JSON list of C-alpha atoms in Angstrom, two decimals:
[
{"chain": "A", "resi": 69, "resn": "MET", "atom": "CA", "xyz": [-44.24, 46.79, -49.94]},
{"chain": "A", "resi": 70, "resn": "ASN", "atom": "CA", "xyz": [-44.72, 44.09, -52.73]},
{"chain": "A", "resi": 71, "resn": "TYR", "atom": "CA", "xyz": [-45.16, 45.36, -56.37]},
{"chain": "A", "resi": 72, "resn": "ASN", "atom": "CA", "xyz": [-45.09, 42.00, -57.94]},
{"chain": "A", "resi": 73, "resn": "ASN", "atom": "CA", "xyz": [-47.92, 41.83, -60.83]},
{"chain": "A", "resi": 74, "resn": "LYS", "atom": "CA", "xyz": [-48.97, 45.64, -60.31]},
{"chain": "A", "resi": 75, "resn": "ARG", "atom": "CA", "xyz": [-49.66, 47.75, -63.49]},
{"chain": "A", "resi": 76, "resn": "PHE", "atom": "CA", "xyz": [-48.98, 51.66, -63.45]},
{"chain": "A", "resi": 77, "resn": "ARG", "atom": "CA", "xyz": [-50.01, 54.38, -66.04]},
{"chain": "A", "resi": 78, "resn": "PRO", "atom": "CA", "xyz": [-48.47, 58.24, -65.40]},
{"chain": "A", "resi": 79, "resn": "ILE", "atom": "CA", "xyz": [-50.56, 60.40, -64.22]},
{"chain": "A", "resi": 80, "resn": "LYS", "atom": "CA", "xyz": [-48.31, 63.35, -64.82]},
{"chain": "A", "resi": 81, "resn": "ASN", "atom": "CA", "xyz": [-44.09, 63.51, -66.07]},
{"chain": "A", "resi": 82, "resn": "SER", "atom": "CA", "xyz": [-41.82, 66.65, -66.58]},
{"chain": "A", "resi": 83, "resn": "GLU", "atom": "CA", "xyz": [-41.99, 67.80, -70.38]},
{"chain": "A", "resi": 84, "resn": "ASN", "atom": "CA", "xyz": [-38.45, 66.49, -70.78]},
{"chain": "A", "resi": 85, "resn": "GLY", "atom": "CA", "xyz": [-39.96, 62.79, -70.03]},
{"chain": "A", "resi": 86, "resn": "GLU", "atom": "CA", "xyz": [-41.24, 60.51, -72.73]},
{"chain": "A", "resi": 87, "resn": "THR", "atom": "CA", "xyz": [-43.95, 58.74, -70.46]},
{"chain": "A", "resi": 88, "resn": "SER", "atom": "CA", "xyz": [-47.50, 59.50, -70.98]},
{"chain": "A", "resi": 89, "resn": "GLU", "atom": "CA", "xyz": [-50.81, 58.12, -69.71]},
{"chain": "A", "resi": 90, "resn": "ALA", "atom": "CA", "xyz": [-50.44, 56.06, -72.78]},
{"chain": "A", "resi": 91, "resn": "THR", "atom": "CA", "xyz": [-47.45, 54.23, -71.41]},
{"chain": "A", "resi": 92, "resn": "LEU", "atom": "CA", "xyz": [-48.18, 50.84, -69.26]},
{"chain": "A", "resi": 93, "resn": "PHE", "atom": "CA", "xyz": [-45.65, 49.33, -66.65]},
{"chain": "A", "resi": 94, "resn": "VAL", "atom": "CA", "xyz": [-46.03, 46.05, -65.70]},
{"chain": "A", "resi": 95, "resn": "TYR", "atom": "CA", "xyz": [-43.84, 45.29, -62.75]},
{"chain": "A", "resi": 96, "resn": "LYS", "atom": "CA", "xyz": [-42.49, 42.10, -61.50]},
{"chain": "A", "resi": 97, "resn": "GLN", "atom": "CA", "xyz": [-40.65, 41.48, -58.06]},
{"chain": "A", "resi": 98, "resn": "THR", "atom": "CA", "xyz": [-38.69, 38.98, -55.99]},
{"chain": "A", "resi": 99, "resn": "GLY", "atom": "CA", "xyz": [-37.71, 39.51, -52.84]},
{"chain": "A", "resi": 100, "resn": "ASN", "atom": "CA", "xyz": [-36.43, 43.14, -53.00]},
{"chain": "A", "resi": 101, "resn": "MET", "atom": "CA", "xyz": [-35.38, 43.04, -56.79]},
{"chain": "A", "resi": 102, "resn": "ILE", "atom": "CA", "xyz": [-37.94, 44.51, -59.02]},
{"chain": "A", "resi": 103, "resn": "SER", "atom": "CA", "xyz": [-38.16, 44.79, -63.16]},
{"chain": "A", "resi": 104, "resn": "SER", "atom": "CA", "xyz": [-40.73, 46.03, -65.42]},
{"chain": "A", "resi": 105, "resn": "GLU", "atom": "CA", "xyz": [-41.46, 45.83, -69.36]},
{"chain": "A", "resi": 106, "resn": "TYR", "atom": "CA", "xyz": [-43.40, 48.69, -70.37]},
{"chain": "A", "resi": 107, "resn": "LYS", "atom": "CA", "xyz": [-44.37, 50.70, -73.83]},
{"chain": "A", "resi": 108, "resn": "GLY", "atom": "CA", "xyz": [-46.78, 52.84, -74.88]},
{"chain": "A", "resi": 109, "resn": "GLY", "atom": "CA", "xyz": [-47.48, 56.39, -76.12]},
{"chain": "A", "resi": 110, "resn": "GLN", "atom": "CA", "xyz": [-43.43, 57.88, -77.22]},
{"chain": "A", "resi": 111, "resn": "ILE", "atom": "CA", "xyz": [-42.01, 54.55, -76.27]},
{"chain": "A", "resi": 112, "resn": "VAL", "atom": "CA", "xyz": [-41.45, 51.31, -78.48]},
{"chain": "A", "resi": 113, "resn": "LYS", "atom": "CA", "xyz": [-40.02, 49.08, -75.65]},
{"chain": "A", "resi": 114, "resn": "GLY", "atom": "CA", "xyz": [-38.28, 49.83, -72.29]},
{"chain": "A", "resi": 115, "resn": "HIS", "atom": "CA", "xyz": [-37.29, 47.81, -69.05]},
{"chain": "A", "resi": 116, "resn": "LEU", "atom": "CA", "xyz": [-36.14, 49.29, -65.65]},
{"chain": "A", "resi": 117, "resn": "ILE", "atom": "CA", "xyz": [-34.59, 47.27, -62.92]},
{"chain": "A", "resi": 118, "resn": "GLY", "atom": "CA", "xyz": [-34.18, 48.14, -59.56]},
{"chain": "A", "resi": 119, "resn": "LEU", "atom": "CA", "xyz": [-33.90, 47.55, -55.46]},
{"chain": "A", "resi": 120, "resn": "VAL", "atom": "CA", "xyz": [-36.88, 48.21, -53.28]},
{"chain": "A", "resi": 121, "resn": "ASP", "atom": "CA", "xyz": [-36.03, 49.01, -49.63]},
{"chain": "A", "resi": 122, "resn": "LYS", "atom": "CA", "xyz": [-38.10, 48.56, -46.38]},
{"chain": "A", "resi": 123, "resn": "THR", "atom": "CA", "xyz": [-40.09, 51.71, -46.93]},
{"chain": "A", "resi": 124, "resn": "GLY", "atom": "CA", "xyz": [-41.44, 50.31, -50.26]},
{"chain": "A", "resi": 125, "resn": "THR", "atom": "CA", "xyz": [-38.87, 52.96, -52.08]},
{"chain": "A", "resi": 126, "resn": "ILE", "atom": "CA", "xyz": [-37.54, 51.84, -55.60]},
{"chain": "A", "resi": 127, "resn": "ASP", "atom": "CA", "xyz": [-33.95, 52.74, -56.86]},
{"chain": "A", "resi": 128, "resn": "MET", "atom": "CA", "xyz": [-34.26, 52.23, -60.44]},
{"chain": "A", "resi": 129, "resn": "ARG", "atom": "CA", "xyz": [-32.15, 52.24, -63.55]},
{"chain": "A", "resi": 130, "resn": "TYR", "atom": "CA", "xyz": [-34.02, 51.95, -67.02]},
{"chain": "A", "resi": 131, "resn": "HIS", "atom": "CA", "xyz": [-33.41, 52.03, -70.44]},
{"chain": "A", "resi": 132, "resn": "GLN", "atom": "CA", "xyz": [-35.73, 52.35, -73.74]},
{"chain": "A", "resi": 133, "resn": "ILE", "atom": "CA", "xyz": [-36.51, 52.92, -77.27]},
{"chain": "A", "resi": 134, "resn": "ASN", "atom": "CA", "xyz": [-38.83, 55.65, -78.25]},
{"chain": "A", "resi": 135, "resn": "LYS", "atom": "CA", "xyz": [-40.52, 56.31, -81.53]},
{"chain": "A", "resi": 136, "resn": "LYS", "atom": "CA", "xyz": [-37.39, 58.42, -82.86]},
{"chain": "A", "resi": 137, "resn": "GLY", "atom": "CA", "xyz": [-35.12, 55.40, -83.06]},
{"chain": "A", "resi": 138, "resn": "GLU", "atom": "CA", "xyz": [-33.15, 56.67, -80.03]},
{"chain": "A", "resi": 139, "resn": "LEU", "atom": "CA", "xyz": [-32.22, 54.57, -77.40]},
{"chain": "A", "resi": 140, "resn": "MET", "atom": "CA", "xyz": [-32.64, 56.20, -73.75]},
{"chain": "A", "resi": 141, "resn": "THR", "atom": "CA", "xyz": [-31.12, 55.41, -70.57]},
{"chain": "A", "resi": 142, "resn": "GLY", "atom": "CA", "xyz": [-31.60, 57.34, -67.10]},
{"chain": "A", "resi": 143, "resn": "THR", "atom": "CA", "xyz": [-31.91, 56.63, -62.83]},
{"chain": "A", "resi": 144, "resn": "CYS", "atom": "CA", "xyz": [-35.19, 57.09, -61.14]},
{"chain": "A", "resi": 145, "resn": "GLN", "atom": "CA", "xyz": [-35.78, 57.35, -57.38]},
{"chain": "A", "resi": 146, "resn": "SER", "atom": "CA", "xyz": [-39.68, 56.10, -56.93]},
{"chain": "A", "resi": 147, "resn": "LYS", "atom": "CA", "xyz": [-41.35, 56.73, -53.49]},
{"chain": "A", "resi": 148, "resn": "PRO", "atom": "CA", "xyz": [-44.87, 55.16, -52.76]},
{"chain": "A", "resi": 149, "resn": "GLU", "atom": "CA", "xyz": [-47.94, 56.88, -51.19]},
{"chain": "A", "resi": 150, "resn": "MET", "atom": "CA", "xyz": [-50.86, 54.46, -50.03]},
{"chain": "A", "resi": 151, "resn": "MET", "atom": "CA", "xyz": [-54.17, 56.01, -52.03]},
{"chain": "A", "resi": 152, "resn": "PRO", "atom": "CA", "xyz": [-57.33, 56.14, -49.72]},
{"chain": "A", "resi": 153, "resn": "ASN", "atom": "CA", "xyz": [-58.44, 53.19, -52.21]},
{"chain": "A", "resi": 154, "resn": "GLY", "atom": "CA", "xyz": [-55.85, 50.92, -51.45]},
{"chain": "A", "resi": 155, "resn": "LYS", "atom": "CA", "xyz": [-53.56, 51.78, -54.85]},
{"chain": "A", "resi": 156, "resn": "ILE", "atom": "CA", "xyz": [-50.31, 52.84, -54.63]},
{"chain": "A", "resi": 157, "resn": "ARG", "atom": "CA", "xyz": [-49.34, 56.11, -56.04]},
{"chain": "A", "resi": 158, "resn": "LEU", "atom": "CA", "xyz": [-45.40, 56.20, -57.16]},
{"chain": "A", "resi": 159, "resn": "HIS", "atom": "CA", "xyz": [-43.84, 60.11, -56.70]},
{"chain": "A", "resi": 160, "resn": "GLU", "atom": "CA", "xyz": [-40.65, 59.47, -59.28]},
{"chain": "A", "resi": 161, "resn": "THR", "atom": "CA", "xyz": [-37.63, 61.72, -59.46]},
{"chain": "A", "resi": 162, "resn": "TRP", "atom": "CA", "xyz": [-35.54, 60.95, -62.56]},
{"chain": "A", "resi": 163, "resn": "GLN", "atom": "CA", "xyz": [-32.64, 61.76, -64.51]},
{"chain": "A", "resi": 164, "resn": "TRP", "atom": "CA", "xyz": [-31.61, 60.96, -68.17]},
{"chain": "A", "resi": 165, "resn": "THR", "atom": "CA", "xyz": [-27.92, 59.22, -68.32]},
{"chain": "A", "resi": 166, "resn": "SER", "atom": "CA", "xyz": [-28.06, 60.06, -72.26]},
{"chain": "A", "resi": 167, "resn": "GLY", "atom": "CA", "xyz": [-29.16, 62.60, -74.52]},
{"chain": "A", "resi": 168, "resn": "ASP", "atom": "CA", "xyz": [-29.32, 66.04, -72.82]},
{"chain": "A", "resi": 169, "resn": "ARG", "atom": "CA", "xyz": [-28.85, 64.56, -69.36]},
{"chain": "A", "resi": 170, "resn": "SER", "atom": "CA", "xyz": [-31.68, 66.44, -67.91]},
{"chain": "A", "resi": 171, "resn": "SER", "atom": "CA", "xyz": [-33.87, 66.09, -64.91]},
{"chain": "A", "resi": 172, "resn": "GLY", "atom": "CA", "xyz": [-37.65, 65.79, -63.81]},
{"chain": "A", "resi": 173, "resn": "THR", "atom": "CA", "xyz": [-40.14, 64.38, -61.98]},
{"chain": "A", "resi": 174, "resn": "SER", "atom": "CA", "xyz": [-43.15, 61.86, -62.83]},
{"chain": "A", "resi": 175, "resn": "ILE", "atom": "CA", "xyz": [-46.29, 60.24, -60.69]},
{"chain": "A", "resi": 176, "resn": "LEU", "atom": "CA", "xyz": [-47.48, 56.98, -61.64]},
{"chain": "A", "resi": 177, "resn": "GLU", "atom": "CA", "xyz": [-50.76, 55.41, -60.32]},
{"chain": "A", "resi": 178, "resn": "GLU", "atom": "CA", "xyz": [-51.62, 51.48, -59.88]},
{"chain": "A", "resi": 179, "resn": "LEU", "atom": "CA", "xyz": [-54.52, 50.46, -62.21]}
]
């Protein structure tokens, strides 16, 4: 699976998460390395970097600055689902490595 130049928006997130439908992710991929810049909603600026395995699952680390001026960091496992329309839906399990270190889930869909 190749995520290069694909754009995603969250459609669902745990209450302790900071992304929302206003957040836009733009993915870049070279080989099995993936990165993204993102912003929107409560996030002023964010970056992620990760590795994609043969099933398309992404193991990533992220950092972002929110509107409160806080630097937040975390880890995420993102598993793809191909939707009937040919777009990708990402099912994510994540955990903060800063702040309260809580965890949650989110779903992103390709635009």
